[in-house]
PDB file of C-alpha atoms in Angstrom:
ATOM      1  CA  MET A   1     -91.524 105.469 167.480  1.00 51.00           C
ATOM      2  CA  LEU A   2     -92.846 107.269 164.185  1.00 58.00           C
ATOM      3  CA  MET A   3     -96.706 108.078 164.890  1.00 67.00           C
ATOM      4  CA  LEU A   4     -99.052 107.893 162.610  1.00 66.00           C
ATOM      5  CA  ASP A   5    -100.653 111.105 163.640  1.00 70.00           C
ATOM      6  CA  GLN A   6     -97.262 112.754 162.638  1.00 79.00           C
ATOM      7  CA  ILE A   7     -98.086 111.339 158.808  1.00 82.00           C
ATOM      8  CA  ASN A   8     -97.901 114.259 156.823  1.00 86.00           C
ATOM      9  CA  TYR A   9    -100.994 112.532 154.308  1.00 88.00           C
ATOM     10  CA  GLU A  10    -101.664 116.044 152.392  1.00 91.00           C
ATOM     11  CA  LYS A  11     -98.069 116.616 151.991  1.00 92.00           C
ATOM     12  CA  ILE A  12     -97.514 113.402 150.120  1.00 93.00           C
ATOM     13  CA  TYR A  13    -100.640 113.151 148.283  1.00 94.00           C
ATOM     14  CA  SER A  14     -99.867 116.830 146.913  1.00 95.00           C
ATOM     15  CA  GLN A  15     -95.959 115.151 145.802  1.00 95.00           C
ATOM     16  CA  ALA A  16     -98.002 111.777 144.433  1.00 94.00           C
ATOM     17  CA  GLN A  17     -99.902 114.182 142.423  1.00 95.00           C
ATOM     18  CA  THR A  18     -97.519 116.331 141.639  1.00 95.00           C
ATOM     19  CA  TRP A  19     -95.387 113.525 140.438  1.00 93.00           C
ATOM     20  CA  PHE A  20     -98.404 112.249 137.623  1.00 93.00           C
ATOM     21  CA  LEU A  21     -99.079 115.246 136.497  1.00 93.00           C
ATOM     22  CA  GLU A  22     -94.939 116.195 135.641  1.00 92.00           C
ATOM     23  CA  ASN A  23     -94.878 112.972 134.953  1.00 88.00           C
ATOM     24  CA  ILE A  24     -97.552 110.180 133.070  1.00 88.00           C
ATOM     25  CA  TRP A  25    -100.062 113.293 132.368  1.00 90.00           C
ATOM     26  CA  THR A  26     -98.452 114.270 129.727  1.00 91.00           C
ATOM     27  CA  LEU A  27     -98.369 114.785 126.250  1.00 91.00           C
ATOM     28  CA  ASP A  28     -95.894 112.500 125.498  1.00 90.00           C
ATOM     29  CA  MET A  29     -97.214 109.892 127.235  1.00 92.00           C
ATOM     30  CA  ALA A  30    -100.771 110.378 125.563  1.00 93.00           C
ATOM     31  CA  TYR A  31     -99.496 109.581 122.171  1.00 92.00           C
ATOM     32  CA  GLN A  32     -96.846 106.814 123.331  1.00 93.00           C
ATOM     33  CA  GLY A  33    -100.625 105.544 124.410  1.00 94.00           C
ATOM     34  CA  GLY A  34    -101.696 106.194 121.197  1.00 95.00           C
ATOM     35  CA  ILE A  35     -99.704 104.010 119.945  1.00 95.00           C
ATOM     36  CA  VAL A  36     -99.462 101.325 122.202  1.00 96.00           C
ATOM     37  CA  LEU A  37    -103.473 100.300 121.812  1.00 97.00           C
ATOM     38  CA  GLY A  38    -103.838 101.886 117.879  1.00 96.00           C
ATOM     39  CA  ALA A  39    -100.231  98.930 117.282  1.00 97.00           C
ATOM     40  CA  LEU A  40    -102.888  96.327 119.417  1.00 97.00           C
ATOM     41  CA  PHE A  41    -105.460  97.204 117.146  1.00 97.00           C
ATOM     42  CA  LEU A  42    -104.273  96.825 114.170  1.00 97.00           C
ATOM     43  CA  ALA A  43    -102.966  93.985 115.640  1.00 96.00           C
ATOM     44  CA  ALA A  44    -105.776  91.781 116.412  1.00 96.00           C
ATOM     45  CA  PHE A  45    -107.727  93.065 113.301  1.00 96.00           C
ATOM     46  CA  THR A  46    -104.636  91.825 110.758  1.00 95.00           C
ATOM     47  CA  TYR A  47    -104.979  88.632 113.416  1.00 95.00           C
ATOM     48  CA  PRO A  48    -107.221  86.448 111.850  1.00 93.00           C
ATOM     49  CA  PHE A  49    -106.425  86.988 108.602  1.00 94.00           C
ATOM     50  CA  ILE A  50    -102.277  86.079 109.315  1.00 93.00           C
ATOM     51  CA  CYS A  51    -103.835  82.944 111.912  1.00 92.00           C
ATOM     52  CA  ARG A  52    -106.662  81.173 109.039  1.00 92.00           C
ATOM     53  CA  PRO A  53    -104.400  80.454 106.417  1.00 93.00           C
ATOM     54  CA  ILE A  54    -101.196  79.205 108.717  1.00 92.00           C
ATOM     55  CA  SER A  55    -103.140  77.102 110.727  1.00 91.00           C
ATOM     56  CA  LYS A  56    -104.666  75.079 109.135  1.00 92.00           C
ATOM     57  CA  ARG A  57    -101.421  74.262 106.988  1.00 92.00           C
ATOM     58  CA  VAL A  58    -100.129  72.795 110.036  1.00 89.00           C
ATOM     59  CA  GLU A  59    -103.361  70.858 110.441  1.00 89.00           C
ATOM     60  CA  ALA A  60    -102.814  69.479 107.548  1.00 90.00           C
ATOM     61  CA  LEU A  61     -98.564  68.981 108.690  1.00 87.00           C
ATOM     62  CA  ASP A  62     -98.493  65.604 108.402  1.00 89.00           C
ATOM     63  CA  MET A  63     -95.554  65.427 112.245  1.00 88.00           C
ATOM     64  CA  HIS A  64     -95.734  64.220 115.211  1.00 87.00           C
ATOM     65  CA  ALA A  65     -97.908  65.492 117.780  1.00 83.00           C
ATOM     66  CA  THR A  66     -95.288  67.462 119.109  1.00 81.00           C
ATOM     67  CA  MET A  67     -93.696  69.132 117.049  1.00 86.00           C
ATOM     68  CA  LYS A  68     -97.654  69.807 115.249  1.00 87.00           C
ATOM     69  CA  ARG A  69     -97.986  71.285 119.614  1.00 85.00           C
ATOM     70  CA  VAL A  70     -95.120  73.588 118.909  1.00 86.00           C
ATOM     71  CA  ALA A  71     -96.768  74.686 115.574  1.00 88.00           C
ATOM     72  CA  LYS A  72    -100.174  75.750 117.010  1.00 89.00           C
ATOM     73  CA  ASN A  73     -97.565  77.374 119.609  1.00 88.00           C
ATOM     74  CA  VAL A  74     -95.512  79.763 117.480  1.00 90.00           C
ATOM     75  CA  VAL A  75     -99.199  80.866 115.210  1.00 92.00           C
ATOM     76  CA  ARG A  76    -100.062  81.657 118.960  1.00 92.00           C
ATOM     77  CA  LEU A  77     -97.278  84.329 118.040  1.00 94.00           C
ATOM     78  CA  ILE A  78     -98.024  86.050 115.302  1.00 95.00           C
ATOM     79  CA  PHE A  79    -100.413  88.167 117.572  1.00 95.00           C
ATOM     80  CA  PRO A  80     -97.069  89.170 119.754  1.00 96.00           C
ATOM     81  CA  ALA A  81     -94.724  89.435 117.207  1.00 96.00           C
ATOM     82  CA  THR A  82     -97.348  91.794 115.020  1.00 96.00           C
ATOM     83  CA  THR A  83     -97.514  94.231 118.030  1.00 97.00           C
ATOM     84  CA  LEU A  84     -94.323  94.241 118.869  1.00 97.00           C
ATOM     85  CA  VAL A  85     -93.454  95.476 114.827  1.00 97.00           C
ATOM     86  CA  LEU A  86     -96.247  98.100 114.692  1.00 96.00           C
ATOM     87  CA  ILE A  87     -95.649 100.091 117.789  1.00 96.00           C
ATOM     88  CA  PHE A  88     -91.131  99.677 117.002  1.00 96.00           C
ATOM     89  CA  ILE A  89     -92.192 100.892 113.726  1.00 95.00           C
ATOM     90  CA  ALA A  90     -93.904 103.668 114.848  1.00 93.00           C
ATOM     91  CA  SER A  91     -91.655 104.665 117.766  1.00 92.00           C
ATOM     92  CA  GLN A  92     -88.919 104.993 115.659  1.00 91.00           C
ATOM     93  CA  ILE A  93     -91.534 107.851 113.526  1.00 90.00           C
ATOM     94  CA  ALA A  94     -91.860 109.205 116.870  1.00 87.00           C
ATOM     95  CA  GLY A  95     -88.479 109.408 118.837  1.00 82.00           C
ATOM     96  CA  SER A  96     -87.096 110.607 115.610  1.00 80.00           C
ATOM     97  CA  ALA A  97     -85.250 113.585 114.861  1.00 73.00           C
ATOM     98  CA  MET A  98     -88.717 115.926 113.292  1.00 76.00           C
ATOM     99  CA  MET A  99     -90.656 114.326 116.001  1.00 81.00           C
ATOM    100  CA  ASN A 100     -88.066 114.336 118.538  1.00 80.00           C
ATOM    101  CA  MET A 101     -91.059 112.466 121.175  1.00 85.00           C
ATOM    102  CA  GLN A 102     -90.560 110.864 124.232  1.00 86.00           C
ATOM    103  CA  THR A 103     -90.304 106.468 124.033  1.00 87.00           C
ATOM    104  CA  GLY A 104     -89.876 105.230 127.048  1.00 88.00           C
ATOM    105  CA  PHE A 105     -93.230 103.935 127.769  1.00 91.00           C
ATOM    106  CA  VAL A 106     -93.020 102.629 124.631  1.00 93.00           C
ATOM    107  CA  VAL A 107     -90.069 101.351 124.776  1.00 91.00           C
ATOM    108  CA  GLY A 108     -90.649  99.530 127.977  1.00 90.00           C
ATOM    109  CA  PHE A 109     -93.817  97.807 126.794  1.00 93.00           C
ATOM    110  CA  MET A 110     -91.645  96.767 123.447  1.00 94.00           C
ATOM    111  CA  LYS A 111     -89.654  95.037 126.091  1.00 92.00           C
ATOM    112  CA  VAL A 112     -92.136  93.094 127.713  1.00 92.00           C
ATOM    113  CA  LEU A 113     -93.007  91.564 124.396  1.00 94.00           C
ATOM    114  CA  VAL A 114     -90.148  90.970 124.019  1.00 94.00           C
ATOM    115  CA  ALA A 115     -89.611  88.826 126.913  1.00 92.00           C
ATOM    116  CA  GLY A 116     -93.641  87.151 126.763  1.00 93.00           C
ATOM    117  CA  ILE A 117     -92.366  86.037 122.871  1.00 94.00           C
ATOM    118  CA  GLU A 118     -89.170  84.624 123.735  1.00 93.00           C
ATOM    119  CA  ILE A 119     -90.767  82.570 127.164  1.00 92.00           C
ATOM    120  CA  ARG A 120     -93.384  81.069 125.529  1.00 91.00           C
ATOM    121  CA  THR A 121     -91.487  80.320 122.729  1.00 91.00           C
ATOM    122  CA  ALA A 122     -88.449  78.401 125.577  1.00 89.00           C
ATOM    123  CA  VAL A 123     -91.094  77.092 127.686  1.00 90.00           C
ATOM    124  CA  GLN A 124     -93.488  75.365 124.938  1.00 86.00           C
ATOM    125  CA  PHE A 125     -90.729  72.595 124.590  1.00 83.00           C
ATOM    126  CA  ILE A 126     -91.652  71.333 128.416  1.00 85.00           C
ATOM    127  CA  SER A 127     -94.737  68.986 128.483  1.00 81.00           C
ATOM    128  CA  ASN A 128     -95.043  68.633 132.086  1.00 87.00           C
ATOM    129  CA  ALA A 129     -97.773  71.167 132.799  1.00 87.00           C
ATOM    130  CA  ALA A 130     -96.461  72.032 136.432  1.00 93.00           C
ATOM    131  CA  VAL A 131     -92.494  72.247 135.244  1.00 92.00           C
ATOM    132  CA  ARG A 132     -93.627  74.704 132.513  1.00 90.00           C
ATOM    133  CA  ASN A 133     -96.024  77.296 134.140  1.00 91.00           C
ATOM    134  CA  PHE A 134     -93.463  77.577 136.864  1.00 94.00           C
ATOM    135  CA  PHE A 135     -90.156  77.501 134.828  1.00 92.00           C
ATOM    136  CA  ALA A 136     -92.438  80.732 132.725  1.00 92.00           C
ATOM    137  CA  LEU A 137     -93.459  82.700 135.995  1.00 94.00           C
ATOM    138  CA  VAL A 138     -89.840  82.153 137.139  1.00 93.00           C
ATOM    139  CA  ILE A 139     -88.325  84.013 134.242  1.00 92.00           C
ATOM    140  CA  TRP A 140     -90.796  86.174 133.540  1.00 92.00           C
ATOM    141  CA  ALA A 141     -89.749  87.620 137.343  1.00 92.00           C
ATOM    142  CA  ILE A 142     -86.832  87.897 136.436  1.00 91.00           C
ATOM    143  CA  ALA A 143     -88.103  89.341 134.081  1.00 88.00           C
ATOM    144  CA  VAL A 144     -89.809  92.162 134.960  1.00 87.00           C
ATOM    145  CA  MET A 145     -86.728  92.884 137.021  1.00 88.00           C
ATOM    146  CA  SER A 146     -84.127  93.213 134.497  1.00 86.00           C
ATOM    147  CA  ILE A 147     -86.957  95.749 132.375  1.00 80.00           C
ATOM    148  CA  ILE A 148     -87.648  97.876 135.880  1.00 78.00           C
ATOM    149  CA  GLY A 149     -83.960  97.789 136.266  1.00 73.00           C
TER     150      GLY A 149
END
């Protein structure tokens, strides 16, 4: 039986610290974090300018209430879609032969954004909130397992 006294905590800490410094605390990861934060900032800045006119047009449309709700939900997807486009452009530049930067974190973040957009789009047609949330949770669990590998 393994006793807690026999575990070498210093060795585990040293290995975790070494892994963190070699894989996470790198210049490429800092650049990738900057790409994500910059894209989020630009998308948040431009969102009101894009969203307001579209929302006003949706409100003015004469359509069924369900279709109007779907249209409003699509307008809410402008922020993640804008963020996705900005991150994609920046990651293509960063991953080019000229810059030769690792873009694994950015690619994973884009996968999460795409999954979020797809899930919101798919479940918005379910009118029952409890059922909609259940399906969204199950789909998110599957998406996370797929993204992580």
